[in-house]
Structures are given as structure tokens and as C-alpha cells.
Amino acid sequence: TISDGLAHIVLNQPDRGNPIDGAFCREFNLCMAELSERDDVRAVLISARGRLFSVGGDLVALAASGDKLPQTVKIWTSDSHHSIVRMVRMRAPVVMAVQGNVAGGSVSLMAAGDLVVIGKSARISAAFARIGFTPDSGSTTTVTRRIGPSRARRFFLMSETMDADAALSSGLVDVVVGDDAVLKEAERIARELASGPTEAFGGIKRLFLQTPNRSLESQMEDEAQTLAAIARTADAQEGVKAFREKRKPVFRGK
């Protein structure tokens, strides 16, 4: 659903633990392709129904693939990887509402969010090595960008499970609240972002996305170029005008 600039995506297979399977990968890819191109989307909220946020990959379906398991992996990741890239690169900030446990590839989906709100009792599990798998869904990038390479490597090698407080301390999540308050707090944050300067948010996201791979000089020049481009937007003009007039700015996302 979309209202007042906020798009809300709900993982809605609670009886199955909201798994990542072929259908989810296809649907989420189509969803991100649409939302990333809609001018009326100024923030995205992703939440889940049920006791769990997501169990990660659907192991029942993967096991049923038999000898075609490698082919299934490539088909699923073709969709899911595109969707995560588009989510990360879209201008609208993405807020994750994690009300329950999250594991495997869904940890990467969570970590790819710009802000993550998690319930106090939730647990985050690196489940790949437990079944002899390696990480997918961008895990080695999205998790690493949040907690650093050494901590991320240990997380996956040791198949660790983090509680909410440990995840907060490491930077894997941003806000810890009571389990019943997760969706309310995440929506509050998302609606605040949806009323903000969307083009500036997009510029901030892009700058941080490329920071690890750039020299200081290159990054600083890109900051200057980005700011100059953003300074042409109506929201930037409104922000400066509101400051001069000593009032709160009214941003339009343009």
C-alpha cells in the first residue's frame, strides 16, 4: 500500500515463517522495480506478519530441488539480488520493522534497510554454514557495511545468533524497542522520512554506498557535485528559505 508518500510492504506468509522462495523472489523483484521508479514513493516500510520476521531461504523447497539445487539457487538469486540492489539504490529511505527472529538471506534484506527497528526479544541468526551453504542475498556486503569485515566474517563462519542488544551494539540494527512497539515506531520513523527532502536522502544514500571504494579526494569531489545538484532542487530552495524565515520547511520530495 502507498499513502502520503509511504509505501508499506508486508511479508505475509506467517504460517510458513515468511520464507524466501521462488515466488517471494519474483514478487519482491517486481515490487522494487516499481517502487524505485515511482515519484510518489518518498519512503518505504517493510514489516512482516506473524511470530517470525523471516526464516530465510525455504529449505523444504530447496531440498525438493534434488540435483537441480544449483539451478534453483541461480533462479532465485537472479530475482532476489536484483531486488535488493534496487532497494539499496532507490532514492527513498527504507525502514525495516523486525518484530521477530530473522535468519539466513533475510538478515541481508534487513541489513540492506537504511534504518532497522527490532523487537527486544528478536534474534538474528547466520544460518548458512549450519547447512553447508555460503551466504547470498548480498549478505557479505550489506552485513559487512554495518558491522565491519572482521565481525561479519566471524558472524557467518561461526553461525552466530545475535540478540537485539548485541545487534544494536555492533551496528547491525539501529533501534531496539519492546516487541509490541516495533511496527508503531518503525512507521513513525518512515512517515517522518516520507515528509523529508527525498532527493537529498537519495544523494546521501548514494554517497554512503560508494564510500568504501573511493579515495578521500574522489569522495569529497563527489560530495561537492552531489550537493551542487541537490541545491537546484525545490526542496533545497525551500530549506534555505525556511531557515531565513525562521520556520519549519515543507518538503515536497522534488
PDB file of C-alpha atoms in Angstrom:
ATOM      1  CA  THR A   1       0.000   0.000   0.000  1.00  0.00           C
ATOM      2  CA  ILE A   2       1.048   3.620  -0.585  1.00  0.00           C
ATOM      3  CA  SER A   3      -0.246   6.617   1.359  1.00  0.00           C
ATOM      4  CA  ASP A   4       1.208  10.100   1.861  1.00  0.00           C
ATOM      5  CA  GLY A   5       4.444   9.098   0.185  1.00  0.00           C
ATOM      6  CA  LEU A   6       4.964   5.963   2.293  1.00  0.00           C
ATOM      7  CA  ALA A   7       4.965   2.541   0.615  1.00  0.00           C
ATOM      8  CA  HIS A   8       4.345  -0.330   3.034  1.00  0.00           C
ATOM      9  CA  ILE A   9       5.433  -3.843   2.081  1.00  0.00           C
ATOM     10  CA  VAL A  10       4.269  -6.712   4.306  1.00  0.00           C
ATOM     11  CA  LEU A  11       5.760 -10.226   4.328  1.00  0.00           C
ATOM     12  CA  ASN A  12       2.555 -12.194   4.593  1.00  0.00           C
ATOM     13  CA  GLN A  13       3.176 -15.925   4.930  1.00  0.00           C
ATOM     14  CA  PRO A  14       3.231 -16.116   8.741  1.00  0.00           C
ATOM     15  CA  ASP A  15       2.259 -19.805   8.880  1.00  0.00           C
ATOM     16  CA  ARG A  16       5.441 -20.666   6.955  1.00  0.00           C
ATOM     17  CA  GLY A  17       7.683 -18.189   8.741  1.00  0.00           C
ATOM     18  CA  ASN A  18       7.729 -15.765   5.780  1.00  0.00           C
ATOM     19  CA  PRO A  19      10.374 -17.741   3.843  1.00  0.00           C
ATOM     20  CA  ILE A  20      12.385 -16.653   0.837  1.00  0.00           C
ATOM     21  CA  ASP A  21      11.279 -18.870  -2.043  1.00  0.00           C
ATOM     22  CA  GLY A  22      10.847 -18.549  -5.777  1.00  0.00           C
ATOM     23  CA  ALA A  23       7.510 -16.758  -5.532  1.00  0.00           C
ATOM     24  CA  PHE A  24       8.791 -14.286  -2.950  1.00  0.00           C
ATOM     25  CA  CYS A  25      11.894 -13.520  -5.034  1.00  0.00           C
ATOM     26  CA  ARG A  26       9.807 -12.837  -8.152  1.00  0.00           C
ATOM     27  CA  GLU A  27       7.235 -10.706  -6.360  1.00  0.00           C
ATOM     28  CA  PHE A  28       9.770  -8.693  -4.376  1.00  0.00           C
ATOM     29  CA  ASN A  29      11.776  -8.018  -7.530  1.00  0.00           C
ATOM     30  CA  LEU A  30       8.688  -6.710  -9.338  1.00  0.00           C
ATOM     31  CA  CYS A  31       7.771  -4.653  -6.285  1.00  0.00           C
ATOM     32  CA  MET A  32      11.182  -2.976  -6.090  1.00  0.00           C
ATOM     33  CA  ALA A  33      11.267  -2.360  -9.846  1.00  0.00           C
ATOM     34  CA  GLU A  34       8.001  -0.420  -9.498  1.00  0.00           C
ATOM     35  CA  LEU A  35       8.638   1.427  -6.234  1.00  0.00           C
ATOM     36  CA  SER A  36      12.123   2.563  -7.229  1.00  0.00           C
ATOM     37  CA  GLU A  37      10.636   4.367 -10.242  1.00  0.00           C
ATOM     38  CA  ARG A  38       7.598   5.965  -8.619  1.00  0.00           C
ATOM     39  CA  ASP A  39       7.868   9.681  -7.891  1.00  0.00           C
ATOM     40  CA  ASP A  40       5.176   9.456  -5.230  1.00  0.00           C
ATOM     41  CA  VAL A  41       7.201   6.995  -3.102  1.00  0.00           C
ATOM     42  CA  ARG A  42       9.264   9.001  -0.611  1.00  0.00           C
ATOM     43  CA  ALA A  43       9.915   6.270   1.982  1.00  0.00           C
ATOM     44  CA  VAL A  44       9.409   2.510   2.246  1.00  0.00           C
ATOM     45  CA  LEU A  45       8.417   0.496   5.304  1.00  0.00           C
ATOM     46  CA  ILE A  46       8.957  -3.281   5.282  1.00  0.00           C
ATOM     47  CA  SER A  47       7.329  -5.372   8.000  1.00  0.00           C
ATOM     48  CA  ALA A  48       6.131  -8.948   8.493  1.00  0.00           C
ATOM     49  CA  ARG A  49       3.143 -10.714   9.963  1.00  0.00           C
ATOM     50  CA  GLY A  50       3.434 -13.499  12.487  1.00  0.00           C
ATOM     51  CA  ARG A  51       5.847 -14.595  15.186  1.00  0.00           C
ATOM     52  CA  LEU A  52       8.888 -14.521  12.874  1.00  0.00           C
ATOM     53  CA  PHE A  53      10.151 -11.810  10.546  1.00  0.00           C
ATOM     54  CA  SER A  54      11.598 -14.446   8.208  1.00  0.00           C
ATOM     55  CA  VAL A  55      13.254 -17.858   8.443  1.00  0.00           C
ATOM     56  CA  GLY A  56      15.333 -17.060   5.353  1.00  0.00           C
ATOM     57  CA  GLY A  57      15.523 -19.471   2.439  1.00  0.00           C
ATOM     58  CA  ASP A  58      12.801 -22.098   2.099  1.00  0.00           C
ATOM     59  CA  LEU A  59      14.819 -25.225   2.904  1.00  0.00           C
ATOM     60  CA  VAL A  60      11.892 -27.543   2.152  1.00  0.00           C
ATOM     61  CA  ALA A  61      11.680 -26.230  -1.405  1.00  0.00           C
ATOM     62  CA  LEU A  62      15.453 -26.248  -1.800  1.00  0.00           C
ATOM     63  CA  ALA A  63      15.685 -29.851  -0.611  1.00  0.00           C
ATOM     64  CA  ALA A  64      12.961 -30.838  -3.069  1.00  0.00           C
ATOM     65  CA  SER A  65      15.106 -29.478  -5.910  1.00  0.00           C
ATOM     66  CA  GLY A  66      17.379 -32.507  -5.661  1.00  0.00           C
ATOM     67  CA  ASP A  67      20.063 -32.483  -8.340  1.00  0.00           C
ATOM     68  CA  LYS A  68      18.682 -29.195  -9.661  1.00  0.00           C
ATOM     69  CA  LEU A  69      19.581 -27.335  -6.448  1.00  0.00           C
ATOM     70  CA  PRO A  70      22.338 -25.220  -8.108  1.00  0.00           C
ATOM     71  CA  GLN A  71      19.911 -24.216 -10.864  1.00  0.00           C
ATOM     72  CA  THR A  72      17.249 -23.290  -8.304  1.00  0.00           C
ATOM     73  CA  VAL A  73      19.765 -21.160  -6.421  1.00  0.00           C
ATOM     74  CA  LYS A  74      20.630 -19.244  -9.580  1.00  0.00           C
ATOM     75  CA  ILE A  75      16.975 -18.680 -10.498  1.00  0.00           C
ATOM     76  CA  TRP A  76      16.002 -17.440  -7.044  1.00  0.00           C
ATOM     77  CA  THR A  77      19.056 -15.210  -6.612  1.00  0.00           C
ATOM     78  CA  SER A  78      18.582 -13.726 -10.074  1.00  0.00           C
ATOM     79  CA  ASP A  79      15.371 -12.139  -8.793  1.00  0.00           C
ATOM     80  CA  SER A  80      16.244 -11.532  -5.144  1.00  0.00           C
ATOM     81  CA  HIS A  81      19.636  -9.984  -5.845  1.00  0.00           C
ATOM     82  CA  HIS A  82      18.184  -7.531  -8.350  1.00  0.00           C
ATOM     83  CA  SER A  83      15.505  -6.510  -5.886  1.00  0.00           C
ATOM     84  CA  ILE A  84      17.982  -5.802  -3.078  1.00  0.00           C
ATOM     85  CA  VAL A  85      20.218  -3.765  -5.388  1.00  0.00           C
ATOM     86  CA  ARG A  86      17.262  -1.645  -6.458  1.00  0.00           C
ATOM     87  CA  MET A  87      16.095  -1.216  -2.878  1.00  0.00           C
ATOM     88  CA  VAL A  88      19.536  -0.059  -1.773  1.00  0.00           C
ATOM     89  CA  ARG A  89      19.945   2.311  -4.732  1.00  0.00           C
ATOM     90  CA  MET A  90      16.462   3.855  -4.743  1.00  0.00           C
ATOM     91  CA  ARG A  91      16.241   7.440  -3.506  1.00  0.00           C
ATOM     92  CA  ALA A  92      13.562   6.709  -0.910  1.00  0.00           C
ATOM     93  CA  PRO A  93      14.853   5.628   2.531  1.00  0.00           C
ATOM     94  CA  VAL A  94      13.845   2.108   3.595  1.00  0.00           C
ATOM     95  CA  VAL A  95      12.832   1.340   7.191  1.00  0.00           C
ATOM     96  CA  MET A  96      12.717  -2.254   8.448  1.00  0.00           C
ATOM     97  CA  ALA A  97      10.281  -3.296  11.188  1.00  0.00           C
ATOM     98  CA  VAL A  98      11.678  -6.576  12.556  1.00  0.00           C
ATOM     99  CA  GLN A  99       9.199  -7.896  15.096  1.00  0.00           C
ATOM    100  CA  GLY A 100      10.609 -11.424  15.393  1.00  0.00           C
ATOM    101  CA  ASN A 101      13.524 -13.696  14.598  1.00  0.00           C
ATOM    102  CA  VAL A 102      15.306 -13.322  11.285  1.00  0.00           C
ATOM    103  CA  ALA A 103      17.742 -15.774   9.681  1.00  0.00           C
ATOM    104  CA  GLY A 104      19.790 -16.524   6.573  1.00  0.00           C
ATOM    105  CA  GLY A 105      19.208 -14.411   3.495  1.00  0.00           C
ATOM    106  CA  SER A 106      16.598 -12.340   5.305  1.00  0.00           C
ATOM    107  CA  VAL A 107      19.370 -10.978   7.527  1.00  0.00           C
ATOM    108  CA  SER A 108      20.788  -9.360   4.398  1.00  0.00           C
ATOM    109  CA  LEU A 109      17.373  -7.987   3.451  1.00  0.00           C
ATOM    110  CA  MET A 110      17.130  -6.488   6.943  1.00  0.00           C
ATOM    111  CA  ALA A 111      20.690  -5.109   6.864  1.00  0.00           C
ATOM    112  CA  ALA A 112      20.054  -3.502   3.476  1.00  0.00           C
ATOM    113  CA  GLY A 113      17.482  -1.227   5.078  1.00  0.00           C
ATOM    114  CA  ASP A 114      18.555   2.322   5.812  1.00  0.00           C
ATOM    115  CA  LEU A 115      17.138   2.125   9.330  1.00  0.00           C
ATOM    116  CA  VAL A 116      16.281  -1.075  11.230  1.00  0.00           C
ATOM    117  CA  VAL A 117      13.866  -1.180  14.172  1.00  0.00           C
ATOM    118  CA  ILE A 118      13.882  -4.514  16.003  1.00  0.00           C
ATOM    119  CA  GLY A 119      11.965  -6.041  18.895  1.00  0.00           C
ATOM    120  CA  LYS A 120      13.726  -6.669  22.187  1.00  0.00           C
ATOM    121  CA  SER A 121      13.203 -10.446  22.066  1.00  0.00           C
ATOM    122  CA  ALA A 122      14.134 -10.916  18.389  1.00  0.00           C
ATOM    123  CA  ARG A 123      17.190 -12.929  17.418  1.00  0.00           C
ATOM    124  CA  ILE A 124      19.332 -12.616  14.276  1.00  0.00           C
ATOM    125  CA  SER A 125      20.918 -15.825  13.009  1.00  0.00           C
ATOM    126  CA  ALA A 126      23.608 -16.520  10.414  1.00  0.00           C
ATOM    127  CA  ALA A 127      22.202 -19.841   9.275  1.00  0.00           C
ATOM    128  CA  PHE A 128      24.180 -20.572   6.104  1.00  0.00           C
ATOM    129  CA  ALA A 129      27.169 -22.584   7.350  1.00  0.00           C
ATOM    130  CA  ARG A 130      24.923 -24.702   9.578  1.00  0.00           C
ATOM    131  CA  ILE A 131      23.623 -26.412   6.451  1.00  0.00           C
ATOM    132  CA  GLY A 132      26.875 -26.257   4.497  1.00  0.00           C
ATOM    133  CA  PHE A 133      25.902 -23.176   2.491  1.00  0.00           C
ATOM    134  CA  THR A 134      27.665 -19.880   1.824  1.00  0.00           C
ATOM    135  CA  PRO A 135      25.910 -16.500   2.210  1.00  0.00           C
ATOM    136  CA  ASP A 136      23.777 -14.975  -0.533  1.00  0.00           C
ATOM    137  CA  SER A 137      21.346 -12.077  -0.929  1.00  0.00           C
ATOM    138  CA  GLY A 138      24.221  -9.616  -0.617  1.00  0.00           C
ATOM    139  CA  SER A 139      24.943 -10.720   2.951  1.00  0.00           C
ATOM    140  CA  THR A 140      28.708 -10.324   2.673  1.00  0.00           C
ATOM    141  CA  THR A 141      28.165  -6.694   1.604  1.00  0.00           C
ATOM    142  CA  THR A 142      25.101  -5.493   3.497  1.00  0.00           C
ATOM    143  CA  VAL A 143      26.086  -7.008   6.841  1.00  0.00           C
ATOM    144  CA  THR A 144      29.741  -6.020   6.408  1.00  0.00           C
ATOM    145  CA  ARG A 145      28.826  -2.397   5.739  1.00  0.00           C
ATOM    146  CA  ARG A 146      27.015  -2.324   9.056  1.00  0.00           C
ATOM    147  CA  ILE A 147      29.383  -4.214  11.373  1.00  0.00           C
ATOM    148  CA  GLY A 148      32.738  -4.367   9.545  1.00  0.00           C
ATOM    149  CA  PRO A 149      34.529  -7.235   7.761  1.00  0.00           C
ATOM    150  CA  SER A 150      36.085  -8.983  10.779  1.00  0.00           C
ATOM    151  CA  ARG A 151      32.860  -9.061  12.781  1.00  0.00           C
ATOM    152  CA  ALA A 152      30.809 -10.095   9.750  1.00  0.00           C
ATOM    153  CA  ARG A 153      33.223 -12.886   8.862  1.00  0.00           C
ATOM    154  CA  ARG A 154      33.011 -14.273  12.391  1.00  0.00           C
ATOM    155  CA  PHE A 155      29.222 -13.956  12.358  1.00  0.00           C
ATOM    156  CA  PHE A 156      28.987 -16.186   9.273  1.00  0.00           C
ATOM    157  CA  LEU A 157      31.847 -18.591   9.976  1.00  0.00           C
ATOM    158  CA  MET A 158      30.613 -19.353  13.491  1.00  0.00           C
ATOM    159  CA  SER A 159      26.928 -19.395  12.505  1.00  0.00           C
ATOM    160  CA  GLU A 160      26.272 -16.947  15.313  1.00  0.00           C
ATOM    161  CA  THR A 161      22.975 -15.764  16.711  1.00  0.00           C
ATOM    162  CA  MET A 162      22.807 -12.191  17.996  1.00  0.00           C
ATOM    163  CA  ASP A 163      20.217 -10.881  20.397  1.00  0.00           C
ATOM    164  CA  ALA A 164      18.766  -7.420  19.877  1.00  0.00           C
ATOM    165  CA  ASP A 165      21.135  -5.647  22.259  1.00  0.00           C
ATOM    166  CA  ALA A 166      24.235  -7.222  20.677  1.00  0.00           C
ATOM    167  CA  ALA A 167      22.931  -6.303  17.231  1.00  0.00           C
ATOM    168  CA  LEU A 168      22.420  -2.721  18.374  1.00  0.00           C
ATOM    169  CA  SER A 169      25.915  -2.506  19.881  1.00  0.00           C
ATOM    170  CA  SER A 170      27.501  -3.851  16.703  1.00  0.00           C
ATOM    171  CA  GLY A 171      25.525  -1.531  14.415  1.00  0.00           C
ATOM    172  CA  LEU A 172      23.598  -4.313  12.708  1.00  0.00           C
ATOM    173  CA  VAL A 173      20.338  -2.638  13.791  1.00  0.00           C
ATOM    174  CA  ASP A 174      19.528   0.967  14.708  1.00  0.00           C
ATOM    175  CA  VAL A 175      16.678   0.951  17.246  1.00  0.00           C
ATOM    176  CA  VAL A 176      15.550  -1.617  19.840  1.00  0.00           C
ATOM    177  CA  VAL A 177      12.042  -1.316  21.291  1.00  0.00           C
ATOM    178  CA  GLY A 178       9.523  -3.543  23.037  1.00  0.00           C
ATOM    179  CA  ASP A 179       8.130  -6.264  20.780  1.00  0.00           C
ATOM    180  CA  ASP A 180       4.679  -4.672  20.671  1.00  0.00           C
ATOM    181  CA  ALA A 181       6.080  -1.277  19.686  1.00  0.00           C
ATOM    182  CA  VAL A 182       8.154  -2.313  16.658  1.00  0.00           C
ATOM    183  CA  LEU A 183       5.675  -1.527  13.871  1.00  0.00           C
ATOM    184  CA  LYS A 184       4.479   1.686  15.502  1.00  0.00           C
ATOM    185  CA  GLU A 185       7.992   3.059  15.956  1.00  0.00           C
ATOM    186  CA  ALA A 186       9.153   1.958  12.505  1.00  0.00           C
ATOM    187  CA  GLU A 187       6.116   3.566  10.896  1.00  0.00           C
ATOM    188  CA  ARG A 188       6.688   6.775  12.849  1.00  0.00           C
ATOM    189  CA  ILE A 189      10.251   6.965  11.538  1.00  0.00           C
ATOM    190  CA  ALA A 190       9.198   6.047   8.000  1.00  0.00           C
ATOM    191  CA  ARG A 191       6.464   8.712   7.912  1.00  0.00           C
ATOM    192  CA  GLU A 192       8.911  11.313   9.175  1.00  0.00           C
ATOM    193  CA  LEU A 193      11.282  10.381   6.342  1.00  0.00           C
ATOM    194  CA  ALA A 194       8.400  10.392   3.845  1.00  0.00           C
ATOM    195  CA  SER A 195       7.846  14.077   4.590  1.00  0.00           C
ATOM    196  CA  GLY A 196      11.519  14.933   4.140  1.00  0.00           C
ATOM    197  CA  PRO A 197      13.746  16.079   1.245  1.00  0.00           C
ATOM    198  CA  THR A 198      13.653  12.883  -0.807  1.00  0.00           C
ATOM    199  CA  GLU A 199      16.234  13.913  -3.396  1.00  0.00           C
ATOM    200  CA  ALA A 200      18.679  14.800  -0.623  1.00  0.00           C
ATOM    201  CA  PHE A 201      18.035  11.433   1.016  1.00  0.00           C
ATOM    202  CA  GLY A 202      18.802   9.736  -2.288  1.00  0.00           C
ATOM    203  CA  GLY A 203      22.049  11.670  -2.547  1.00  0.00           C
ATOM    204  CA  ILE A 204      23.037  10.686   0.992  1.00  0.00           C
ATOM    205  CA  LYS A 205      22.297   7.023   0.276  1.00  0.00           C
ATOM    206  CA  ARG A 206      24.363   7.054  -2.904  1.00  0.00           C
ATOM    207  CA  LEU A 207      27.335   8.774  -1.271  1.00  0.00           C
ATOM    208  CA  PHE A 208      27.462   6.287   1.580  1.00  0.00           C
ATOM    209  CA  LEU A 209      27.016   3.360  -0.802  1.00  0.00           C
ATOM    210  CA  GLN A 210      30.237   4.162  -2.639  1.00  0.00           C
ATOM    211  CA  THR A 211      32.337   5.437   0.288  1.00  0.00           C
ATOM    212  CA  PRO A 212      34.310   2.204   0.942  1.00  0.00           C
ATOM    213  CA  ASN A 213      35.605   2.088  -2.632  1.00  0.00           C
ATOM    214  CA  ARG A 214      36.662   5.701  -3.138  1.00  0.00           C
ATOM    215  CA  SER A 215      39.693   7.771  -2.280  1.00  0.00           C
ATOM    216  CA  LEU A 216      39.119  10.741   0.019  1.00  0.00           C
ATOM    217  CA  GLU A 217      39.731  13.156  -2.845  1.00  0.00           C
ATOM    218  CA  SER A 218      37.268  11.424  -5.171  1.00  0.00           C
ATOM    219  CA  GLN A 219      34.629  11.165  -2.477  1.00  0.00           C
ATOM    220  CA  MET A 220      34.944  14.828  -1.488  1.00  0.00           C
ATOM    221  CA  GLU A 221      34.589  15.936  -5.110  1.00  0.00           C
ATOM    222  CA  ASP A 222      31.517  13.728  -5.488  1.00  0.00           C
ATOM    223  CA  GLU A 223      30.104  15.297  -2.326  1.00  0.00           C
ATOM    224  CA  ALA A 224      30.561  18.724  -3.923  1.00  0.00           C
ATOM    225  CA  GLN A 225      28.982  17.620  -7.206  1.00  0.00           C
ATOM    226  CA  THR A 226      26.083  15.937  -5.412  1.00  0.00           C
ATOM    227  CA  LEU A 227      25.420  18.954  -3.204  1.00  0.00           C
ATOM    228  CA  ALA A 228      25.531  21.296  -6.187  1.00  0.00           C
ATOM    229  CA  ALA A 229      22.942  19.131  -7.975  1.00  0.00           C
ATOM    230  CA  ILE A 230      20.751  18.893  -4.890  1.00  0.00           C
ATOM    231  CA  ALA A 231      21.000  22.669  -4.400  1.00  0.00           C
ATOM    232  CA  ARG A 232      18.985  23.026  -7.623  1.00  0.00           C
ATOM    233  CA  THR A 233      16.005  21.110  -6.192  1.00  0.00           C
ATOM    234  CA  ALA A 234      12.861  22.798  -4.938  1.00  0.00           C
ATOM    235  CA  ASP A 235      13.301  21.193  -1.519  1.00  0.00           C
ATOM    236  CA  ALA A 236      16.776  22.664  -1.085  1.00  0.00           C
ATOM    237  CA  GLN A 237      15.464  26.088  -2.029  1.00  0.00           C
ATOM    238  CA  GLU A 238      12.606  25.619   0.429  1.00  0.00           C
ATOM    239  CA  GLY A 239      15.008  24.560   3.172  1.00  0.00           C
ATOM    240  CA  VAL A 240      17.142  27.673   2.802  1.00  0.00           C
ATOM    241  CA  LYS A 241      14.085  29.915   2.538  1.00  0.00           C
ATOM    242  CA  ALA A 242      12.514  28.366   5.649  1.00  0.00           C
ATOM    243  CA  PHE A 243      15.753  28.861   7.591  1.00  0.00           C
ATOM    244  CA  ARG A 244      15.830  32.517   6.593  1.00  0.00           C
ATOM    245  CA  GLU A 245      12.177  32.937   7.572  1.00  0.00           C
ATOM    246  CA  LYS A 246      12.686  31.012  10.847  1.00  0.00           C
ATOM    247  CA  ARG A 247      10.018  28.395  10.135  1.00  0.00           C
ATOM    248  CA  LYS A 248       9.830  24.669   9.544  1.00  0.00           C
ATOM    249  CA  PRO A 249      10.374  23.733   5.901  1.00  0.00           C
ATOM    250  CA  VAL A 250       7.656  21.978   3.912  1.00  0.00           C
ATOM    251  CA  PHE A 251       9.348  19.469   1.606  1.00  0.00           C
ATOM    252  CA  ARG A 252       7.671  18.024  -1.495  1.00  0.00           C
ATOM    253  CA  GLY A 253      10.185  15.366  -2.486  1.00  0.00           C
ATOM    254  CA  LYS A 254      11.308  17.310  -5.572  1.00  0.00           C
TER     255      LYS A 254
END
